[in-house]
C-alpha atoms as one frame of an Amber mdcrd trajectory, in Angstrom:
protein
 110.794  73.567  89.022 109.213  76.293  91.171 105.525  77.165  90.883 105.384
  80.934  90.359 102.790  83.497  91.412 103.147  87.193  90.543 101.018  89.492
  92.690 100.334  92.788  90.954  99.449  92.990  87.258 100.753  96.463  86.460
 103.581  97.273  84.064 106.233  95.355  86.006 103.982  92.538  87.205 102.656
  91.504  83.811 106.125  91.891  82.256 107.568  89.540  84.888 104.762  87.046
  84.231 105.489  87.281  80.498 109.185  86.672  81.162 108.409  83.464  83.053
 105.896  82.218  80.477 108.341  82.952  77.637 110.840  80.720  79.456 108.279
  77.891  79.544 107.157  78.404  83.147 103.501  78.387  84.221 102.622  81.472
  86.267  99.616  82.782  88.163  99.166  86.548  87.716  96.953  88.410  90.185
  95.366  91.810  89.537  93.169  94.028  91.682  90.081  93.722  89.442  88.913
  92.572  86.013  89.889  95.875  84.392  93.410  95.525  85.792  93.632  91.992
  84.408  92.328  93.181  81.037  95.035  95.842  80.788  97.680  93.291  81.737
  96.506  90.797  79.119  96.490  93.524  76.472  99.993  94.621  77.509 101.269
  91.049  77.306  99.859  90.553  73.803 101.283  93.867  72.614 104.723  92.899
  73.902 104.470  89.462  72.297 103.556  91.094  68.976 106.736  93.182  69.158
 108.821  90.098  69.982 107.314  88.339  66.959 107.932  91.378  64.749 111.626
  91.242  65.645 111.922  87.485  65.147 112.349  86.492  68.796 109.243  84.289
  68.789 107.085  82.657  66.119 103.396  83.436  65.668 102.338  79.997  66.915
 104.239  80.560  70.167 102.074  83.514  71.173  99.094  81.406  72.262 101.404
  78.888  73.948 102.998  81.656  76.023  99.648  83.254  76.871  98.351  79.821
  77.849 100.994  79.572  80.577  99.712  82.747  82.280  96.707  82.135  84.513
  95.013  85.330  85.718  92.913  85.948  88.808  91.787  88.793  91.065  92.193
  86.610  94.169  95.480  86.546  96.065  94.484  83.281  97.715  93.816  81.661
  94.352  97.058  82.986  92.858  99.249  81.589  95.633  97.493  78.216  95.812
 100.220  75.679  95.072 102.860  78.380  94.571 106.391  77.796  95.836 107.810
  81.144  94.662 105.861  84.408  95.006 106.924  87.747  93.511 105.213  90.913
  94.754 104.848  93.778  92.250 102.512  96.218  94.012 102.983 100.027  94.325
 106.283 101.268  95.762 105.056 102.257  99.244 106.869 100.849 102.273 103.908
 100.588 104.668 101.824  98.918 101.971 104.535  96.341 101.324 105.105  95.682
 105.036 101.409  94.879 105.504 101.326  92.848 102.283 104.250  90.642 103.311
 102.852  90.183 106.802  99.698  88.830 105.153 101.640  86.633 102.713 103.681
  85.250 105.598 100.433  84.138 107.231  98.861  82.763 104.041 101.810  80.876
 102.536 103.324  77.618 103.748 106.739  77.970 105.458 108.655  76.611 102.458
 107.286  79.240 100.023 109.844  81.867  98.994 108.509  85.437  99.159 110.166
  88.022  96.904 109.608  91.736  96.339 110.231  93.561  93.073 110.973  96.815
  94.913 113.482  99.016  93.104 114.967 100.560  96.214 113.098  99.855  99.459
 114.830  97.889 102.207 114.068  94.145 102.306 114.808  94.239 106.036 112.105
  96.869 106.510 109.621  95.093 104.230 110.070  91.852 106.212 109.989  93.587
 109.607 106.578  92.177 110.599 107.040  88.690 109.147 107.374  85.684 111.436
 109.706  84.033 108.901 111.817  86.916 107.499 114.534  84.465 106.456 112.453
  83.460 103.416 112.030  87.026 102.116 114.317  88.493  99.440 114.216  91.273
  96.852 114.219  90.291  93.176 114.470  93.642  91.403 113.663  93.333  87.709
 114.528  96.283  85.494 111.928  97.888  83.227 111.037  96.543  80.697 111.380
  93.269  82.591 110.957  91.009  79.557 113.804  92.729  77.656 116.432  93.646
  80.271 118.319  90.582  81.557 119.501  91.873  84.939 117.708  91.052  88.181
 119.178  92.227  91.491 118.746  89.679  94.287 119.001  91.675  97.514 119.170
  89.985 100.893 117.708  91.499 104.034 119.446  91.246 107.387 117.644  87.960
 108.175 117.454  86.458 104.668 119.129  83.050 104.742 121.530  81.575 102.186
 119.125  78.894 100.859 116.600  81.627  99.991 119.201  83.583  98.025 120.365
  80.455  96.196 116.788  79.476  95.290 116.132  82.950  93.927 119.323  82.988
  91.862 118.670  79.497  90.487 115.050  80.214  89.555 115.888  83.511  87.861
 118.436  81.717  85.713 115.658  79.309  84.693 113.717  82.415  83.622 116.673
  83.267  81.333 117.631  86.285  83.436 121.103  87.449  84.527 120.811  87.699
  88.320 123.402  89.288  90.578 123.610  88.938  94.354 123.529  92.143  96.389
 125.108  91.006  99.633 124.030  93.918 101.842 120.745  95.732 102.378 121.725
  99.093 100.888 119.459 101.813  99.504 119.202 101.604  95.724 121.090  98.297
  95.558 123.749  98.416  92.800 122.201  99.551  89.536 120.202 102.491  90.867
 123.127 103.802  92.905 125.220 103.958  89.739 122.320 105.343  87.680 121.593
 108.118  90.173 125.268 108.995  90.584 125.288 109.702  86.844 121.989 111.600
  87.094 123.217 113.756  89.987 126.336 114.753  88.041 124.247 115.411  84.910
 121.977 117.745  86.918 125.027 119.531  88.346 126.556 120.086  84.896 123.219
 121.477  83.656 122.692 123.706  86.706 126.209 125.121  86.364 125.550 126.055
  82.731 128.382 123.863  81.453 126.281 122.248  78.707 122.672 121.953  77.558
 120.565 118.961  78.567 120.589 117.804  74.935 124.385 117.848  74.821 124.677
 116.169  78.231 122.415 113.366  76.994 124.497 113.149  73.805 127.710 112.976
  75.843 126.401 109.825  77.532 124.656 108.099  74.629 127.470 108.700  72.126
 130.480 108.013  74.375 130.441 105.973  77.564 126.956 104.679  76.727 128.413
 102.949  73.672 130.908 101.068  75.850 128.609 100.094  78.697 126.889  97.167
  76.900 130.340  95.570  76.606 132.411  96.804  79.545 131.265  97.826  83.025
 133.162 100.414  85.094 135.901  98.112  86.406 136.586  96.451  83.058 136.589
  99.883  81.396 139.186 101.056  83.915 141.350  97.982  83.328 141.211  98.464
  79.572 141.886 102.195  79.812 144.751 101.741  82.256 144.505 101.926  86.042
 147.362 104.427  86.101 145.231 106.802  84.023 142.042 106.211  86.024 143.913
 106.558  89.331 145.462 109.831  88.232 142.183 111.323  86.998 140.321 110.135
  90.107 142.839 111.921  92.342 141.830 115.358  91.053 138.337 114.844  89.583
 136.557 113.128  92.487 136.930 116.211  94.694 135.232 118.347  92.044 132.213
 116.098  91.439 128.765 116.919  92.803 128.114 116.074  96.439 124.514 117.307
  96.496 122.110 115.428  98.770 119.033 116.226  96.674 117.858 117.416  93.277
 119.180 120.601  91.727 116.890 123.560  90.943 115.923 122.657  87.341 114.781
 119.175  88.413 113.033 120.437  91.565 111.177 123.134  89.628 109.832 120.627
  87.112 108.791 118.027  89.693 107.147 120.551  92.030 105.124 122.028  89.155
 103.753 118.597  88.188 105.855 118.215  85.052 106.941 114.583  85.435 108.213
 113.868  81.939 106.653 111.486  79.437 103.697 110.592  81.693 102.489 114.230
  81.820 103.710 115.415  78.430 106.438 117.702  79.757 109.658 117.301  81.723
 113.160 118.221  80.647 111.759 117.566  77.163 108.292 118.021  75.654 106.452
 114.744  74.996 103.525 114.523  72.618 102.048 111.157  71.616 104.135 110.918
  68.452 107.399 111.680  70.259 106.584 109.260  73.071 105.753 106.407  70.705
 108.842 107.042  68.585 111.198 107.042  71.577 109.600 103.940  73.088 109.980
 102.101  69.779 113.585 103.245  69.438 114.433 102.076  72.956 112.592  98.799
  72.398 114.485  98.184  69.147 117.876  98.745  70.794 117.049  96.558  73.805
 115.886  93.756  71.505 119.114  94.105  69.516 121.154  93.475  72.658 118.819
  90.710  73.850 119.344  88.890  70.552 123.096  89.089  71.132 122.636  87.708
  74.658 120.534  84.802  73.403 122.979  84.081  70.576 125.838  83.996  73.079
 123.954  81.525  75.286 123.317  79.280  72.268 127.018  79.275  71.389 127.902
  78.308  74.980 125.419  75.425  74.855
């Protein structure tokens, strides 16, 4: 069993710590100050309350899970005795480079150092480490305690034992890890997600459909299949002759833009960032935000229950 430390107690950091504790693993969670730790502890308890509400845990398990999470504002204290460290600090390359250089100096050579970056290069992050072979990306998807996938991304100098350790430990955390064999921007999931988003922006900018209908086209068609069949399985089931034929004329007509289209740029440049500011493509008041978060949470828990039931049947 690895000894886990999660450095960074924000939304992703405390969700990762919760994931480990829910799987029965003790974890040290480090925050920048007492207020940061307080917010993390509140977030963990709120998430546990939702899990209990949906029958995924019992009330008596809440204190057991919380008892496995040991909080501190000291990096040195958090990593003491750790064999597996996950960084979950802000998504800034220079900040992460300096952070991993420091971790490389503080941690014993056998300690695995992982970053939760969603798209930065592990090769770049490890560029000032003396032992870059022990650094790997473990990209959890938000919300980390509900979405099974974790992308394990190797840098140019990451060695095979590091990748295997990461994959094995994530499975112990009840996650569904995949290995990303090359250091590529966006890894796998975000490249697919942003390919869809680019085409959605193009369709909107061209006046083909409204944003509401574009969203509906995804959620009520291909979105219904995606929990069961990924793109290659969908193609096999639909017939490769059909997909080959459509690809031959449709690919050339798809968006090839190398940046955001005007509607997206206008919103972002005017400070309208979506839910966090109250306005984006949609308007977000507190009631709307809470309702959509609960709806998303409910659907993710529905699928997580199916995942857990499937694992029980296999056992």
